[in-house]
Amino acid sequence: MFSSIGFIGTGTMGAAVARAAVKGAQGAPVLLANRTRSKAEAVARELGAQTADNETVARECSLIFLGVKPQMMEQMLSGLVPILKARKDRFVLASMAAGLDARRIQEMAGGAYPVICLMPNTPVAVGAGVVQYYGVDATEEELSDFQNLLSAAGMIDRVGPERLNAASAVSGCGPAFCAMFIEALADGGVACGLPRDKALAYAAKMAEGTARLMLENHAHPGQLKDG
């Protein structure tokens, strides 16, 4: 198991993954760093975690989540290259940056360090998300520990590197399309005289129940549609 877990970037997605990681950390310290320190402090208070700066996370943590935006990744990592190079112990970088593969992360970080690329979606925040991931130069034990660490996030699925983008397009973009459908359905209910709060609750619960029915019964959508 990872002896300490750090997050560089605690925005919406970083904080959501941190919530799951704290549950799976089995008492290992969790350090949170963010460009706006008050954001990290708020998440740390909620989770009972510790705040730190990027340099401390890079120096001390055995699993380092990189939760900054793709266009900011190179600049952020460039400042940490000397710290990472100076480490004598093994550590794993876990990148949530869309469009940057593991080899590119290694290049930016200045070494062939173990890298896990993951794509979480927004329902991770309530433990009902999907996280696809793959590893490069990480051991099977590290990948297994990673999957166990995030088990509270929802469905954690290992995929081949070539499938990560397609997989995350389904589960990562899907919540927005689902929300549009729920909103449209609720709008129809409102047009027929329902209070908006009731219409939204009915539509959202219907979507949740239909998904559960599909998953628990291993049913194809066509079966539910035609039933």
GROMACS .gro file of C-alpha atoms in nm:
model
  227
    1MET     CA    1   0.000   0.000   0.000
    2PHE     CA    2   0.115   0.356  -0.062
    3SER     CA    3   0.272   0.504   0.250
    4SER     CA    4   0.154   0.858   0.176
    5ILE     CA    5  -0.071   1.015  -0.085
    6GLY     CA    6  -0.048   1.367  -0.221
    7PHE     CA    7  -0.262   1.584  -0.445
    8ILE     CA    8  -0.129   1.871  -0.652
    9GLY     CA    9  -0.450   2.045  -0.754
   10THR     CA   10  -0.769   2.024  -0.550
   11GLY     CA   11  -1.023   2.168  -0.790
   12THR     CA   12  -1.354   1.997  -0.856
   13MET     CA   13  -1.209   1.671  -0.985
   14GLY     CA   14  -0.901   1.664  -0.762
   15ALA     CA   15  -1.116   1.715  -0.453
   16ALA     CA   16  -1.360   1.444  -0.564
   17VAL     CA   17  -1.081   1.190  -0.611
   18ALA     CA   18  -0.927   1.297  -0.280
   19ARG     CA   19  -1.252   1.214  -0.101
   20ALA     CA   20  -1.232   0.857  -0.231
   21ALA     CA   21  -0.859   0.831  -0.162
   22VAL     CA   22  -0.899   0.933   0.202
   23LYS     CA   23  -1.149   0.649   0.250
   24GLY     CA   24  -0.914   0.396   0.092
   25ALA     CA   25  -0.586   0.522   0.241
   26GLN     CA   26  -0.607   0.294   0.547
   27GLY     CA   27  -0.466   0.564   0.771
   28ALA     CA   28  -0.185   0.675   0.539
   29PRO     CA   29  -0.138   1.054   0.543
   30VAL     CA   30  -0.305   1.248   0.261
   31LEU     CA   31  -0.150   1.584   0.166
   32LEU     CA   32  -0.340   1.843  -0.037
   33ALA     CA   33  -0.179   2.127  -0.232
   34ASN     CA   34  -0.346   2.384  -0.453
   35ARG     CA   35  -0.247   2.706  -0.624
   36THR     CA   36  -0.518   2.879  -0.419
   37ARG     CA   37  -0.428   2.754  -0.074
   38SER     CA   38  -0.770   2.831   0.075
   39LYS     CA   39  -0.927   2.568  -0.156
   40ALA     CA   40  -0.688   2.301  -0.029
   41GLU     CA   41  -0.754   2.409   0.329
   42ALA     CA   42  -1.131   2.380   0.284
   43VAL     CA   43  -1.104   2.028   0.139
   44ALA     CA   44  -0.853   1.929   0.408
   45ARG     CA   45  -1.090   2.039   0.685
   46GLU     CA   46  -1.371   1.838   0.529
   47LEU     CA   47  -1.161   1.522   0.489
   48GLY     CA   48  -0.934   1.542   0.791
   49ALA     CA   49  -0.633   1.564   0.560
   50GLN     CA   50  -0.325   1.787   0.570
   51THR     CA   51  -0.237   2.085   0.355
   52ALA     CA   52   0.104   2.124   0.195
   53ASP     CA   53   0.274   2.293  -0.098
   54ASN     CA   54   0.365   2.132  -0.430
   55GLU     CA   55   0.727   2.088  -0.328
   56THR     CA   56   0.640   1.900  -0.010
   57VAL     CA   57   0.403   1.667  -0.195
   58ALA     CA   58   0.670   1.601  -0.459
   59ARG     CA   59   0.934   1.534  -0.194
   60GLU     CA   60   0.739   1.316   0.049
   61CYS     CA   61   0.449   1.130  -0.110
   62SER     CA   62   0.471   0.781  -0.259
   63LEU     CA   63   0.163   0.842  -0.479
   64ILE     CA   64   0.131   1.188  -0.629
   65PHE     CA   65  -0.194   1.287  -0.802
   66LEU     CA   66  -0.147   1.556  -1.065
   67GLY     CA   67  -0.477   1.740  -1.082
   68VAL     CA   68  -0.384   2.054  -1.272
   69LYS     CA   69  -0.518   2.145  -1.615
   70PRO     CA   70  -0.333   1.996  -1.915
   71GLN     CA   71  -0.212   2.335  -2.036
   72MET     CA   72  -0.059   2.404  -1.692
   73MET     CA   73   0.106   2.066  -1.642
   74GLU     CA   74   0.442   2.135  -1.804
   75GLN     CA   75   0.501   2.460  -1.616
   76MET     CA   76   0.398   2.304  -1.285
   77LEU     CA   77   0.616   1.995  -1.327
   78SER     CA   78   0.918   2.194  -1.447
   79GLY     CA   79   0.948   2.344  -1.100
   80LEU     CA   80   0.943   1.999  -0.940
   81VAL     CA   81   1.198   1.827  -1.165
   82PRO     CA   82   1.496   1.883  -0.929
   83ILE     CA   83   1.296   1.757  -0.628
   84LEU     CA   84   1.181   1.442  -0.808
   85LYS     CA   85   1.532   1.372  -0.940
   86ALA     CA   86   1.675   1.402  -0.589
   87ARG     CA   87   1.447   1.132  -0.448
   88LYS     CA   88   1.603   0.795  -0.370
   89ASP     CA   89   1.277   0.615  -0.294
   90ARG     CA   90   1.016   0.489  -0.538
   91PHE     CA   91   0.706   0.696  -0.612
   92VAL     CA   92   0.421   0.695  -0.863
   93LEU     CA   93   0.275   0.989  -1.052
   94ALA     CA   94  -0.101   0.972  -1.119
   95SER     CA   95  -0.213   1.215  -1.389
   96MET     CA   96  -0.573   1.327  -1.445
   97ALA     CA   97  -0.479   1.550  -1.740
   98ALA     CA   98  -0.677   1.474  -2.055
   99GLY     CA   99  -0.471   1.451  -2.372
  100LEU     CA  100  -0.137   1.389  -2.200
  101ASP     CA  101  -0.024   1.028  -2.211
  102ALA     CA  102   0.206   0.863  -1.959
  103ARG     CA  103   0.522   0.904  -2.168
  104ARG     CA  104   0.454   1.275  -2.202
  105ILE     CA  105   0.410   1.304  -1.825
  106GLN     CA  106   0.744   1.126  -1.775
  107GLU     CA  107   0.907   1.367  -2.019
  108MET     CA  108   0.767   1.670  -1.837
  109ALA     CA  109   0.864   1.526  -1.497
  110GLY     CA  110   1.221   1.467  -1.610
  111GLY     CA  111   1.247   1.091  -1.556
  112ALA     CA  112   1.106   0.747  -1.640
  113TYR     CA  113   0.902   0.739  -1.320
  114PRO     CA  114   0.602   0.506  -1.286
  115VAL     CA  115   0.295   0.686  -1.416
  116ILE     CA  116  -0.074   0.604  -1.388
  117CYS     CA  117  -0.308   0.796  -1.617
  118LEU     CA  118  -0.667   0.813  -1.495
  119MET     CA  119  -0.986   0.969  -1.621
  120PRO     CA  120  -1.248   1.016  -1.344
  121ASN     CA  121  -1.594   1.159  -1.406
  122THR     CA  122  -1.794   1.401  -1.192
  123PRO     CA  123  -2.015   1.140  -1.013
  124VAL     CA  124  -1.697   1.028  -0.837
  125ALA     CA  125  -1.784   1.308  -0.594
  126VAL     CA  126  -2.074   1.099  -0.459
  127GLY     CA  127  -1.909   0.758  -0.486
  128ALA     CA  128  -2.101   0.666  -0.803
  129GLY     CA  129  -1.841   0.754  -1.063
  130VAL     CA  130  -1.635   0.576  -1.326
  131VAL     CA  131  -1.255   0.591  -1.327
  132GLN     CA  132  -1.062   0.436  -1.614
  133TYR     CA  133  -0.687   0.405  -1.579
  134TYR     CA  134  -0.370   0.247  -1.715
  135GLY     CA  135  -0.012   0.236  -1.593
  136VAL     CA  136   0.329   0.271  -1.753
  137ASP     CA  137   0.636   0.140  -1.568
  138ALA     CA  138   0.416   0.073  -1.263
  139THR     CA  139   0.417  -0.272  -1.103
  140GLU     CA  140   0.110  -0.493  -1.083
  141GLU     CA  141   0.114  -0.443  -0.707
  142GLU     CA  142   0.110  -0.065  -0.748
  143LEU     CA  143  -0.177  -0.086  -0.995
  144SER     CA  144  -0.371  -0.314  -0.761
  145ASP     CA  145  -0.307  -0.080  -0.466
  146PHE     CA  146  -0.420   0.213  -0.679
  147GLN     CA  147  -0.744   0.039  -0.771
  148ASN     CA  148  -0.812  -0.049  -0.407
  149LEU     CA  149  -0.733   0.305  -0.295
  150LEU     CA  150  -1.001   0.453  -0.521
  151SER     CA  151  -1.263   0.182  -0.474
  152ALA     CA  152  -1.492   0.424  -0.287
  153ALA     CA  153  -1.515   0.640  -0.601
  154GLY     CA  154  -1.738   0.393  -0.783
  155MET     CA  155  -1.640   0.173  -1.079
  156ILE     CA  156  -1.261   0.158  -1.122
  157ASP     CA  157  -1.163  -0.007  -1.450
  158ARG     CA  158  -0.820  -0.075  -1.598
  159VAL     CA  159  -0.805  -0.023  -1.975
  160GLY     CA  160  -0.538  -0.029  -2.242
  161PRO     CA  161  -0.371   0.307  -2.312
  162GLU     CA  162  -0.519   0.315  -2.660
  163ARG     CA  163  -0.873   0.295  -2.517
  164LEU     CA  164  -0.854   0.558  -2.245
  165ASN     CA  165  -0.974   0.848  -2.460
  166ALA     CA  166  -1.272   0.656  -2.598
  167ALA     CA  167  -1.360   0.522  -2.253
  168SER     CA  168  -1.347   0.862  -2.090
  169ALA     CA  169  -1.553   1.014  -2.373
  170VAL     CA  170  -1.836   0.779  -2.276
  171SER     CA  171  -1.822   0.817  -1.898
  172GLY     CA  172  -1.658   1.160  -1.878
  173CYS     CA  173  -1.882   1.344  -2.125
  174GLY     CA  174  -2.185   1.127  -2.054
  175PRO     CA  175  -2.296   1.303  -1.732
  176ALA     CA  176  -2.344   1.630  -1.923
  177PHE     CA  177  -2.564   1.461  -2.184
  178CYS     CA  178  -2.753   1.278  -1.908
  179ALA     CA  179  -2.811   1.608  -1.729
  180MET     CA  180  -2.944   1.763  -2.050
  181PHE     CA  181  -3.187   1.472  -2.089
  182ILE     CA  182  -3.304   1.500  -1.727
  183GLU     CA  183  -3.351   1.875  -1.763
  184ALA     CA  184  -3.550   1.835  -2.085
  185LEU     CA  185  -3.768   1.566  -1.933
  186ALA     CA  186  -3.833   1.784  -1.629
  187ASP     CA  187  -3.915   2.080  -1.854
  188GLY     CA  188  -4.181   1.865  -2.015
  189GLY     CA  189  -4.322   1.784  -1.674
  190VAL     CA  190  -4.330   2.151  -1.580
  191ALA     CA  191  -4.511   2.228  -1.907
  192CYS     CA  192  -4.774   1.973  -1.800
  193GLY     CA  193  -4.821   2.142  -1.461
  194LEU     CA  194  -4.567   1.979  -1.227
  195PRO     CA  195  -4.367   2.194  -0.981
  196ARG     CA  196  -4.011   2.222  -1.111
  197ASP     CA  197  -3.847   2.074  -0.801
  198LYS     CA  198  -4.075   1.770  -0.822
  199ALA     CA  199  -4.022   1.730  -1.197
  200LEU     CA  200  -3.644   1.739  -1.156
  201ALA     CA  201  -3.654   1.491  -0.869
  202TYR     CA  202  -3.877   1.252  -1.065
  203ALA     CA  203  -3.655   1.268  -1.374
  204ALA     CA  204  -3.329   1.227  -1.183
  205LYS     CA  205  -3.458   0.936  -0.976
  206MET     CA  206  -3.593   0.770  -1.289
  207ALA     CA  207  -3.248   0.794  -1.451
  208GLU     CA  208  -3.081   0.654  -1.139
  209GLY     CA  209  -3.328   0.367  -1.115
  210THR     CA  210  -3.304   0.277  -1.482
  211ALA     CA  211  -2.924   0.263  -1.461
  212ARG     CA  212  -2.941   0.040  -1.152
  213LEU     CA  213  -3.193  -0.188  -1.318
  214MET     CA  214  -2.964  -0.227  -1.618
  215LEU     CA  215  -2.652  -0.292  -1.414
  216GLU     CA  216  -2.802  -0.524  -1.154
  217ASN     CA  217  -2.995  -0.732  -1.409
  218HIS     CA  218  -2.716  -0.723  -1.669
  219ALA     CA  219  -2.984  -0.603  -1.909
  220HIS     CA  220  -2.922  -0.455  -2.250
  221PRO     CA  221  -3.084  -0.110  -2.292
  222GLY     CA  222  -3.295  -0.257  -2.572
  223GLN     CA  223  -3.456  -0.496  -2.328
  224LEU     CA  224  -3.568  -0.214  -2.103
  225LYS     CA  225  -3.677   0.000  -2.397
  226ASP     CA  226  -3.887  -0.278  -2.550
  227GLY     CA  227  -4.015  -0.414  -2.220
   0.00000   0.00000   0.00000
